[in-house]
Short mmCIF file of C-alpha atoms and ligand atoms in Angstrom, two decimals:
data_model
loop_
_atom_site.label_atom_id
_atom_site.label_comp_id
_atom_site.label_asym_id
_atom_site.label_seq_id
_atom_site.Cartn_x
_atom_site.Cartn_y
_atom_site.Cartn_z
CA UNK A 1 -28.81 93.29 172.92
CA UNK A 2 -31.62 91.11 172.14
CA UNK A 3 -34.37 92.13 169.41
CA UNK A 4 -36.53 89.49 170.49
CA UNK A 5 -39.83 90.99 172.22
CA UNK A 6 -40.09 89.60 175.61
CA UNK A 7 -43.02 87.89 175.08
CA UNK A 8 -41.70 85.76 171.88
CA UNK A 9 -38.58 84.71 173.88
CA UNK A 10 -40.20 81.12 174.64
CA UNK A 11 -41.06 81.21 170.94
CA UNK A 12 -37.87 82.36 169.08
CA UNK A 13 -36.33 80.08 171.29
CA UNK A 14 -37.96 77.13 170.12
CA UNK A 15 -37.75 78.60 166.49
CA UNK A 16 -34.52 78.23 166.72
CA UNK A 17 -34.42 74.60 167.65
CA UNK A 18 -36.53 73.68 165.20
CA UNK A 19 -34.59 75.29 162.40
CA UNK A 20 -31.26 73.86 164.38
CA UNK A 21 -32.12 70.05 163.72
CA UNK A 22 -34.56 70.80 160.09
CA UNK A 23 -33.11 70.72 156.31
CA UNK A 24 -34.89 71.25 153.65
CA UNK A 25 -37.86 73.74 152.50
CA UNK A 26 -37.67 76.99 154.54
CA UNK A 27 -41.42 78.35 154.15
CA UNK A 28 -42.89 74.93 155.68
CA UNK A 29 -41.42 76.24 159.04
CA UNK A 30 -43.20 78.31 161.43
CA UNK A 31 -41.82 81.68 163.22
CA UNK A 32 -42.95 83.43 165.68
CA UNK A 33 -44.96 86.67 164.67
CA UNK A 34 -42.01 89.35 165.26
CA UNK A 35 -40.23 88.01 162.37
CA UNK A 36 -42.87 87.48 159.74
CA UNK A 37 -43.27 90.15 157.13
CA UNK A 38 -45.98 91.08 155.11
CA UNK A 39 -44.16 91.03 151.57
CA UNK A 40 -44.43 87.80 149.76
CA UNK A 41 -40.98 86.53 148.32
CA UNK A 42 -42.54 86.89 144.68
CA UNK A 43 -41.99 90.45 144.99
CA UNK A 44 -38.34 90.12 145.55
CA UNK A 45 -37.84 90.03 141.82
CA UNK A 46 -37.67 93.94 141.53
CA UNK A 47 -35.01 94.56 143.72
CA UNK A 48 -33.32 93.42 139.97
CA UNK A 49 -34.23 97.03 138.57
CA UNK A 50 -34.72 99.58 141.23
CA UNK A 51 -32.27 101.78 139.49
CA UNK A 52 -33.51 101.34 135.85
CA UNK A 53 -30.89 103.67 134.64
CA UNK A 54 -28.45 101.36 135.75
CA UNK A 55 -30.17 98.59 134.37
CA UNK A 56 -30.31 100.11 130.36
CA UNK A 57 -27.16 101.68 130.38
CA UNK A 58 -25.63 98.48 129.02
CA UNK A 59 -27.37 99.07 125.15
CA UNK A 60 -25.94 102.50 124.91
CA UNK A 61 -22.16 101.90 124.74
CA UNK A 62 -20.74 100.65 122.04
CA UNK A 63 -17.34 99.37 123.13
CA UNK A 64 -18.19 95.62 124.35
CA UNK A 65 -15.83 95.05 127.14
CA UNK A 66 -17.09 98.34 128.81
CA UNK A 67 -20.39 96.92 127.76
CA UNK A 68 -19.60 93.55 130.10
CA UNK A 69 -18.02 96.31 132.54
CA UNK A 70 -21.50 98.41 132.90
CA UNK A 71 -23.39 94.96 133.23
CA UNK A 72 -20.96 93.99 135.74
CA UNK A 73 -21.90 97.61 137.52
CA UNK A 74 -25.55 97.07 137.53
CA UNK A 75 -25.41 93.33 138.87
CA UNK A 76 -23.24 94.94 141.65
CA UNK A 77 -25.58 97.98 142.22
CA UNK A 78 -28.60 95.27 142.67
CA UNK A 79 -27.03 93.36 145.38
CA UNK A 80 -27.96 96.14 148.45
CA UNK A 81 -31.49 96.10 147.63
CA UNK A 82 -31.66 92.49 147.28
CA UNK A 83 -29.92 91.39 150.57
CA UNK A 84 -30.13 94.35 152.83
CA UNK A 85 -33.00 96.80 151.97
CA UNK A 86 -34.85 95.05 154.42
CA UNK A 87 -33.06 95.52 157.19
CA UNK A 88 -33.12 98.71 156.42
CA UNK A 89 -36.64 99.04 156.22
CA UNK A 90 -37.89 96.50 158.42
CA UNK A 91 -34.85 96.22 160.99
CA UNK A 92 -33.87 92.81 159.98
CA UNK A 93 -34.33 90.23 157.92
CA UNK A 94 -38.20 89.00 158.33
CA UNK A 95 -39.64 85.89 157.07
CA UNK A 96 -41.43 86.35 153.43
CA UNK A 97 -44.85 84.96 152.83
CA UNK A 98 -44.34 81.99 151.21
CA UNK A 99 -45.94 82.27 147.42
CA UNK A 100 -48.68 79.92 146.22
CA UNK A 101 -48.77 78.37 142.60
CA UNK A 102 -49.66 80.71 140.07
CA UNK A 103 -49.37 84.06 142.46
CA UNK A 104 -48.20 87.14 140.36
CA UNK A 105 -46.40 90.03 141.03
CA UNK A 106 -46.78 93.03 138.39
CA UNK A 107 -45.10 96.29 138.37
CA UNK A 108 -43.29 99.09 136.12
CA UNK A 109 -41.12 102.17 136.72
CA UNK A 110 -41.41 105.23 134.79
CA UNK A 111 -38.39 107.44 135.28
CA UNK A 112 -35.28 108.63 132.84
CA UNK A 113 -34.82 105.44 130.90
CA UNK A 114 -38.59 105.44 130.07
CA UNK A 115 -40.74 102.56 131.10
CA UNK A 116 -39.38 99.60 132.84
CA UNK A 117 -42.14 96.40 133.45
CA UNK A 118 -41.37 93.58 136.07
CA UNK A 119 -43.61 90.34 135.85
CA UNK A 120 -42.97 87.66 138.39
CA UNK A 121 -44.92 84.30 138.75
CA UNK A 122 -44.74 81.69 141.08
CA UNK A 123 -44.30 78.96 138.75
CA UNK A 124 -43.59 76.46 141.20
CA UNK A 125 -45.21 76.01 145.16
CA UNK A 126 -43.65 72.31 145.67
CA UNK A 127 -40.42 73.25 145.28
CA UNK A 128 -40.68 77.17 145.99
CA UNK A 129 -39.69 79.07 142.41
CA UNK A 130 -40.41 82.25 141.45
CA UNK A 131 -39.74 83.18 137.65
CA UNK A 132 -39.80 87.07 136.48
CA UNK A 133 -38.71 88.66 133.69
CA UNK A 134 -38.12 92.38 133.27
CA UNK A 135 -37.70 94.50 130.46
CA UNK A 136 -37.27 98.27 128.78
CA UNK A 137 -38.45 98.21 125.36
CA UNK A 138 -36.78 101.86 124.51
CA UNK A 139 -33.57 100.00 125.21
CA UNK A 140 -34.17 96.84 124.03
CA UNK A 141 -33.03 95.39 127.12
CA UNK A 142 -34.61 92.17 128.59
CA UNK A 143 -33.67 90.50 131.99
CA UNK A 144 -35.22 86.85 132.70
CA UNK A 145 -34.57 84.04 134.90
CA UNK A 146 -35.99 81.75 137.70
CA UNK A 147 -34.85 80.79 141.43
CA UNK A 148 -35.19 78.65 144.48
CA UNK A 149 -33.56 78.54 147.46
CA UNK A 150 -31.69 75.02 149.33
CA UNK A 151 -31.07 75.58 153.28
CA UNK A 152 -29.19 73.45 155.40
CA UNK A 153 -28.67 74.55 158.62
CA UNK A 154 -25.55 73.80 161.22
CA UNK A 155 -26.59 71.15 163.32
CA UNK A 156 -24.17 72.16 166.42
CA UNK A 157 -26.15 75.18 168.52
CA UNK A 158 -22.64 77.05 168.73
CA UNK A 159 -24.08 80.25 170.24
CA UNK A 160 -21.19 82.12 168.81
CA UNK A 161 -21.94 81.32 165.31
CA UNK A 162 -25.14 80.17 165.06
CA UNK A 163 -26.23 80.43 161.94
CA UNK A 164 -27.71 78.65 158.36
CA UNK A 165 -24.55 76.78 157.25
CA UNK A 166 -25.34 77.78 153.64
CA UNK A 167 -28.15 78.84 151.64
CA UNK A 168 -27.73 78.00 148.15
CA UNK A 169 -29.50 79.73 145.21
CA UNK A 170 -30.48 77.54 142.59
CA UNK A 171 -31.20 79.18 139.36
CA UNK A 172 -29.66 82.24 136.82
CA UNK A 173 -30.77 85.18 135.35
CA UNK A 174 -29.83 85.39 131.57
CA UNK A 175 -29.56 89.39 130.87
CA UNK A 176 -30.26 90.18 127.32
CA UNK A 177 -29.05 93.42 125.30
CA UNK A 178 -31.25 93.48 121.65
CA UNK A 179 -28.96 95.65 119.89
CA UNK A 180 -26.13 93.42 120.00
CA UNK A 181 -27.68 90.21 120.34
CA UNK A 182 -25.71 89.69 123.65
CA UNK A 183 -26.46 87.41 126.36
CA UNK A 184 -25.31 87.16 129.85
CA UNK A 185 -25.86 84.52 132.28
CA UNK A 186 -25.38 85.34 135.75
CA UNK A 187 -25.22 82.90 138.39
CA UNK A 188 -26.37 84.04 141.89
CA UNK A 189 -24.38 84.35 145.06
CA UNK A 190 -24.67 81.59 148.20
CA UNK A 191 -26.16 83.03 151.54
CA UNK A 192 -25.80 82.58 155.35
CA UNK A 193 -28.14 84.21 157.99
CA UNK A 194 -26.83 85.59 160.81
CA UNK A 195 -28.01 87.57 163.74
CA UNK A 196 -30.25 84.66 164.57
CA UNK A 197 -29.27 84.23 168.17
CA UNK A 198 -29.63 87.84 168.87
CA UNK A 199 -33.51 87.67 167.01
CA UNK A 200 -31.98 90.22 164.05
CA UNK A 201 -31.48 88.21 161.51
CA UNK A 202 -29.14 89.59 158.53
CA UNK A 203 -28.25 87.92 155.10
CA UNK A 204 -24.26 87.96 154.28
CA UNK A 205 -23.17 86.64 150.96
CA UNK A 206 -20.13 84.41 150.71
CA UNK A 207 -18.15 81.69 148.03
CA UNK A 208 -18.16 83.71 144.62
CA UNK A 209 -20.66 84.19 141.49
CA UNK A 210 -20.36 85.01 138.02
CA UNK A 211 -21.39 86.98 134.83
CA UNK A 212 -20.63 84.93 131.16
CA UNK A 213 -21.46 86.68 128.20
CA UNK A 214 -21.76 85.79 124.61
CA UNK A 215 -19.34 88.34 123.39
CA UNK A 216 -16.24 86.05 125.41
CA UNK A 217 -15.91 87.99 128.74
CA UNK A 218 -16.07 86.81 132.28
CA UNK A 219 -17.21 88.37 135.54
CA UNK A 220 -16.31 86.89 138.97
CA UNK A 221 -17.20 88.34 142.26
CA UNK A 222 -15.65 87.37 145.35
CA UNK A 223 -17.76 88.12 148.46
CA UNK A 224 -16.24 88.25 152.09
CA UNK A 225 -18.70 88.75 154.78
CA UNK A 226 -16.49 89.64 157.23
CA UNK A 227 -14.31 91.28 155.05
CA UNK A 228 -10.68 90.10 155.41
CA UNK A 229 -9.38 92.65 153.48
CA UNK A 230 -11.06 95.75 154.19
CA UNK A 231 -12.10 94.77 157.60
CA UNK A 232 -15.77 95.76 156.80
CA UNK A 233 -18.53 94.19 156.15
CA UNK A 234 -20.14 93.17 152.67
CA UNK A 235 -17.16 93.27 150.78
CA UNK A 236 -16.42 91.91 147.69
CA UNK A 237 -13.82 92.21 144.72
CA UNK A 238 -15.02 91.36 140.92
CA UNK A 239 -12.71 91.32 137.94
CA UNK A 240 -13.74 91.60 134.11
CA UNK A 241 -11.34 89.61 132.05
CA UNK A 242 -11.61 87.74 128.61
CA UNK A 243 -13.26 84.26 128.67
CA UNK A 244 -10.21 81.79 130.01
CA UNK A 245 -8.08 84.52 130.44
CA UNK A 246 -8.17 85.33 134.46
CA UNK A 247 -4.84 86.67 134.89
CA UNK A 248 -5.29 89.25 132.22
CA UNK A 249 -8.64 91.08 133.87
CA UNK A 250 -9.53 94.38 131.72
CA UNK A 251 -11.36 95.63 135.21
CA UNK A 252 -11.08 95.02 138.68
CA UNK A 253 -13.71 95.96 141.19
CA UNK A 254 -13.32 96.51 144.73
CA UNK A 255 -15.59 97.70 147.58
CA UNK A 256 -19.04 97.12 149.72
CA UNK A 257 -22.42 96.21 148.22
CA UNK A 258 -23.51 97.91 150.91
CA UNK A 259 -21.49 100.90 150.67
CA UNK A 260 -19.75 102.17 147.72
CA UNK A 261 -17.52 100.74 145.30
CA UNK A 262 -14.81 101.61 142.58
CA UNK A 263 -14.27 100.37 139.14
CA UNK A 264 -10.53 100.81 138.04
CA UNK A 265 -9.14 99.86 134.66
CA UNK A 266 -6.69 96.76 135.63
CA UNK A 267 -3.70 97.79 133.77
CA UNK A 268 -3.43 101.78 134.25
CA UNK A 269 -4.87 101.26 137.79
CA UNK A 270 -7.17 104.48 137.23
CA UNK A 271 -10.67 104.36 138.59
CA UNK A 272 -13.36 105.06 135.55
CA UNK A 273 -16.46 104.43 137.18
CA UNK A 274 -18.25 104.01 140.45
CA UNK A 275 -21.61 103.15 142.29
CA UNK A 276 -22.95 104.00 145.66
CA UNK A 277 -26.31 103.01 146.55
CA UNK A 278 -26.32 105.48 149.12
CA UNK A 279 -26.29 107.79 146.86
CA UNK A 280 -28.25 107.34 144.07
CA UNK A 281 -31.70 106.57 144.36
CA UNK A 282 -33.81 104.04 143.78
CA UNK A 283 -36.67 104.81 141.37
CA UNK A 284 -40.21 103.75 143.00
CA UNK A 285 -42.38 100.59 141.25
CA UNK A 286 -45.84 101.49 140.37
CA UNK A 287 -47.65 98.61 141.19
CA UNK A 288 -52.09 99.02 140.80
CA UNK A 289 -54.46 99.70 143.44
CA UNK A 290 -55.18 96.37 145.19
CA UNK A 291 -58.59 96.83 144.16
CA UNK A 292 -58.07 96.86 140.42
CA UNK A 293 -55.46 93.77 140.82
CA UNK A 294 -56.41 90.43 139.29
CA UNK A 295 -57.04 87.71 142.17
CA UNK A 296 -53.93 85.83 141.67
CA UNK A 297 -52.02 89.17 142.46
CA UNK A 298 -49.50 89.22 145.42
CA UNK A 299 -50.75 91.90 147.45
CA UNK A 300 -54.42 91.57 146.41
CA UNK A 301 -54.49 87.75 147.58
CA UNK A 302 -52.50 88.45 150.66
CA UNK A 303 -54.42 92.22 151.72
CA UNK A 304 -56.19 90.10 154.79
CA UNK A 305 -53.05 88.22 156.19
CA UNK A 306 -50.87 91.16 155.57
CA UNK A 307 -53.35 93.17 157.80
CA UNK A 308 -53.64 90.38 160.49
CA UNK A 309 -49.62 90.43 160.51
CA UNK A 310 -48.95 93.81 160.97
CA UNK A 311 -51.88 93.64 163.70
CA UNK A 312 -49.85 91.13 165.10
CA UNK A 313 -53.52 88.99 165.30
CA UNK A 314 -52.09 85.55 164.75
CA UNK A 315 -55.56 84.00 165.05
CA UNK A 316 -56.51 85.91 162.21
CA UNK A 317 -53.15 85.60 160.05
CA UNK A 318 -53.68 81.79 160.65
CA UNK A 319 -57.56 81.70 159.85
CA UNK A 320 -56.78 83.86 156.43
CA UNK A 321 -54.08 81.50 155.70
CA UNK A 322 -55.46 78.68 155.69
CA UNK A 323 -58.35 79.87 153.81
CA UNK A 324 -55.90 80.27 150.79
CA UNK A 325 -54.29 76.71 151.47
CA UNK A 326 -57.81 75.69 151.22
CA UNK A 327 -58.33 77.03 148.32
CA UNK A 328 -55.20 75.85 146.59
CA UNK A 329 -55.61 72.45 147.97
CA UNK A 330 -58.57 72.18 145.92
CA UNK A 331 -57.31 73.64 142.61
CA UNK A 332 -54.62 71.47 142.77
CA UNK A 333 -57.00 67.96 143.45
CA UNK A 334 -59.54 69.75 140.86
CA UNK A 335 -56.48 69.92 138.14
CA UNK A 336 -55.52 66.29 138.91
CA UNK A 337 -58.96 64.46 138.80
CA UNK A 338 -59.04 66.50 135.48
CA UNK A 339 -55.41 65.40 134.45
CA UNK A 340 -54.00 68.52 133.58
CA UNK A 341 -51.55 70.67 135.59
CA UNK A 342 -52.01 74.69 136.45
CA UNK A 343 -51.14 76.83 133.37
CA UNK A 344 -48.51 79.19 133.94
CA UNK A 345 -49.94 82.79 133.25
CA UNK A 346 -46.28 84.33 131.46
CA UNK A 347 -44.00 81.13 131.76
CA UNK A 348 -43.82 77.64 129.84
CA UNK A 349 -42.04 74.70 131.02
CA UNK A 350 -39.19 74.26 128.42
CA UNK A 351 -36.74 70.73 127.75
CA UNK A 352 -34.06 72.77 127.03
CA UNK A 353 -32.20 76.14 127.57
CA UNK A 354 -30.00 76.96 124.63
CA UNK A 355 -28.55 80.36 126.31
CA UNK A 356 -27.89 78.57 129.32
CA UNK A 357 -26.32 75.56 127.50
CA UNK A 358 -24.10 77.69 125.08
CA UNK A 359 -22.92 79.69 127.85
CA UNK A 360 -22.79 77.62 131.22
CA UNK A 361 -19.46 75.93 131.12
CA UNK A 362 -17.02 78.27 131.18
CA UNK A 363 -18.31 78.97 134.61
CA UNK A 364 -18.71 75.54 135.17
CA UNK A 365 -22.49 75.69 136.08
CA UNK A 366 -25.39 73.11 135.68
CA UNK A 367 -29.03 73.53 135.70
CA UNK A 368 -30.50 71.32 138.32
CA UNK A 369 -33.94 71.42 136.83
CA UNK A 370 -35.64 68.84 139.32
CA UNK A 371 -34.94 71.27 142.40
CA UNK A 372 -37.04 73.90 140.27
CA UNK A 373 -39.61 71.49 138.90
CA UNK A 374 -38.38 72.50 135.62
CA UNK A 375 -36.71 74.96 133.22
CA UNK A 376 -38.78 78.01 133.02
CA UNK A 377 -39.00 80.05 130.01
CA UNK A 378 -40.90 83.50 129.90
CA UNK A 379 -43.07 83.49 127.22
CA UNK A 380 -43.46 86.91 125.47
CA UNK A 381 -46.61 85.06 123.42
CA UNK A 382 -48.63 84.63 127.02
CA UNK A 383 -47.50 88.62 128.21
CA UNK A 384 -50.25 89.65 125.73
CA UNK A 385 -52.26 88.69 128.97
CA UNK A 386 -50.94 91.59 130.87
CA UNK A 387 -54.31 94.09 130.87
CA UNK A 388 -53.30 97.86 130.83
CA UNK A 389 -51.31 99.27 132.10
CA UNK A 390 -48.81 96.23 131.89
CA UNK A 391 -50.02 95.62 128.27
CA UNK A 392 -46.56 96.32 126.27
CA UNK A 393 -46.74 99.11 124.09
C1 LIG B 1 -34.35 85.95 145.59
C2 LIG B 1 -33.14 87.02 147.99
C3 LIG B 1 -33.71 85.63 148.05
C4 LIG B 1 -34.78 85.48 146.96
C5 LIG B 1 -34.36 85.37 149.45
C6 LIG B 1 -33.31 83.09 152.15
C7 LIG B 1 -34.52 84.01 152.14
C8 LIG B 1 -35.45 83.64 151.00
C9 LIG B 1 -34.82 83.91 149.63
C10 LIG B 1 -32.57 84.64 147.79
C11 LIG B 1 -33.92 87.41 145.64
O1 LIG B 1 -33.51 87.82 144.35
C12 LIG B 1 -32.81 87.58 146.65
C13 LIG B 1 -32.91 87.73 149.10
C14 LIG B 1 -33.10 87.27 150.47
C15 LIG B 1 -33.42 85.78 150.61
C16 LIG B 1 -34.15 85.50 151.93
C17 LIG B 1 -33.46 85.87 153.22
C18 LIG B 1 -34.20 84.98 154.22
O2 LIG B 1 -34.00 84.98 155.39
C19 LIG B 1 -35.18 84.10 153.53
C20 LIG B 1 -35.48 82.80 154.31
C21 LIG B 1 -36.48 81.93 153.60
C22 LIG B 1 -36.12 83.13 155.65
O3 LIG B 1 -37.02 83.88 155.69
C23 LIG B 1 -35.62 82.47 156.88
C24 LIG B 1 -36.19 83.06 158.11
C25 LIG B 1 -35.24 84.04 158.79
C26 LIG B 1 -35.47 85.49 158.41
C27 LIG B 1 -35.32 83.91 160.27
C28 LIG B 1 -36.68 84.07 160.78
#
């Protein structure tokens, strides 16, 4: 069954040719108003801690390949909320609002593990990149990293498998626990749309990605969309094991990120943990009023398109839209008759990334700074600029 509305069918029909024969920059293409949503893709960065229990629990043991293990868990427990919540929400996959220079998400959760902030920036609009970083100061933990998005599409309109060919994530998260001075670099999975034909799109993860920390342990996760093993859907296996050491995994890992999975110790083959994100909730972000936002804030500077959207009044989503290309256009030809460039509000362009660089080959991964328009670095000098209630304690 189709999910296409019968009056977009001439549109997501030519959507789809478009995408069929295009490479390159998603946002610059245009969808037909079923599919857009009203959530810019800035705000995707808190799908990271929506179960900030999860996300401290790391600091608190004191054994450091269960440490890995429980970083490991909370990676895993992320991956539902940032690939399906969605469709869960929304019925499928929509198209985000694609982020302008300088736009800011801002958020916190108050729950058990105390207060957790989120601040993401759009740090780059030419390439798309969002950078965030998101911390707990009770626990001393700190999560930071950057991302953009490559999508090539399969030229061939197979109707069977239509779909993108690959979506590639460029960028890594570096997870950071104070109290041991431990760092963890996690590289992010590869995507592939499907559902396109049918007008529900759905994101399935595929190839493998991995968690390297500074202590000498190595995460890999194997996704299968289809799930050859299990024979359902988001499935994936992950195994712990010492830095170079593969065949000797301390944990193996087996289940869906959609549905639940077990944690077994590798040798005695007993199960010692396990996560299902069906089960335990996700903790709310507290994000301001849209009248007390700053003007660079996500949902403040997108209230009037988000409104036309939802009316589905695409007159009016393209009129507001354009008024805030408008307005970009000219802070960007302001900034270059003035030679300077737009200062990043928590992030600083950096030469180098010494985590990244002490811990990236093992893994064998490479920063590929020109499709980010840089290496971002949060700067914890420039969050003094967060006003209350972000202000850190
Ligand atoms: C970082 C995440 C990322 C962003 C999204 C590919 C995608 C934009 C990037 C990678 C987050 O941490 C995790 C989750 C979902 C990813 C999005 C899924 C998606 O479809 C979009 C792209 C840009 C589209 O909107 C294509 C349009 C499609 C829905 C058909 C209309």
């Amino acid at each position: 069954a189709s999910a296409v509305p019968p009056q977009s069918k001439g549109s997501w029909t030519s959507f789809l040719k478009s995408i069929a024969s295009f490479n390159g920059d998603l946002s610059s293409i245009t969808a037909p108003p079923f599919i857009l949503s009203t959530t810019s893709l800035v705000e995707y960065s808190s799908y990271w801690a929506e179960h900030p229990s999860v996300f401290v629990a790391p600091a608190s043991e004191q054994d450091p390949a269960k440490r890995a293990m429980l970083v490991l868990k909370w990676f895993l427990s992320t991956l539902k909320q940032q690939y399906s919540s969605r469709n869960e929400k929304l019925g499928s996959e929509k198209k985000p609002l694609n982020p302008f220079l300088g736009e800011l998400f801002l958020g916190r959760w108050e729950d058990d593990a105390g207060t957790t902030q989120l601040v993401s920036e759009q740090v780059s609009h030419h390439p798309p990149v969002t950078g965030y970083c998101i911390w707990n100061r009770k626990y001393g933990i700190r999560l930071q990293g950057y991302n953009a998005q490559k999508a090539s599409f399969s030229n061939t309109i197979n109707v069977k498998v239509f779909s993108f060919r690959k979506c590639y994530q460029i960028g890594h998260a570096i997870f950071h626990i104070d109290a041991f001075s431990e760092d963890y670099l996690i590289t992010l999975p590869s995507l592939h749309i499907e559902g396109l034909i049918t007008g529900s799109p759905y994101v399935e993860l595929n190839k493998s990605s991995y968690i390297q920390s500074s202590s000498g342990y190595t995460a890999r996760i194997d996704y299968s969309g289809k799930g050859w093993l299990s024979g359902k859907k988001n499935s994936f296996t992950a195994s712990l094991y010492p830095e170079g050491r593969e065949k000797e995994p301390i944990y193996t890992i087996s289940g869906q990120w959609t549905g639940s999975f077990t944690i077994c110790d590798a040798k005695s083959k007993k199960v010692v943990d396990n996560f299902d994100p069906n089960v335990t909730k996700t903790t709310q972000l507290i994000v301001a009023p849209v009248e007390q936002q700053d003007e660079m804030e996500s949902r403040r500077a997108w209230q009037k398109v988000a409104q036309a959207i939802s009316k589905g009044d695409m007159d009016t989503t393209s009129y507001e839209k354009s008024i805030i290309e408008n307005q970009q256009r000219d802070m960007r030809k302001k900034e270059k008759d003035e030679g300077r460039e737009w200062e990043r509000r928590f992030f600083t362009r950096a030469e180098t990334h010494p985590v990244f660089d002490a811990l990236s080959k093992t893994i064998g991964e490479s920063i590929n700074d020109t499709s980010t328009n840089g290496i971002w670095m949060f700067d914890p000098e420039k969050a003094k600029n967060l006003r209350p209630p972000f202000r850190q304690q």
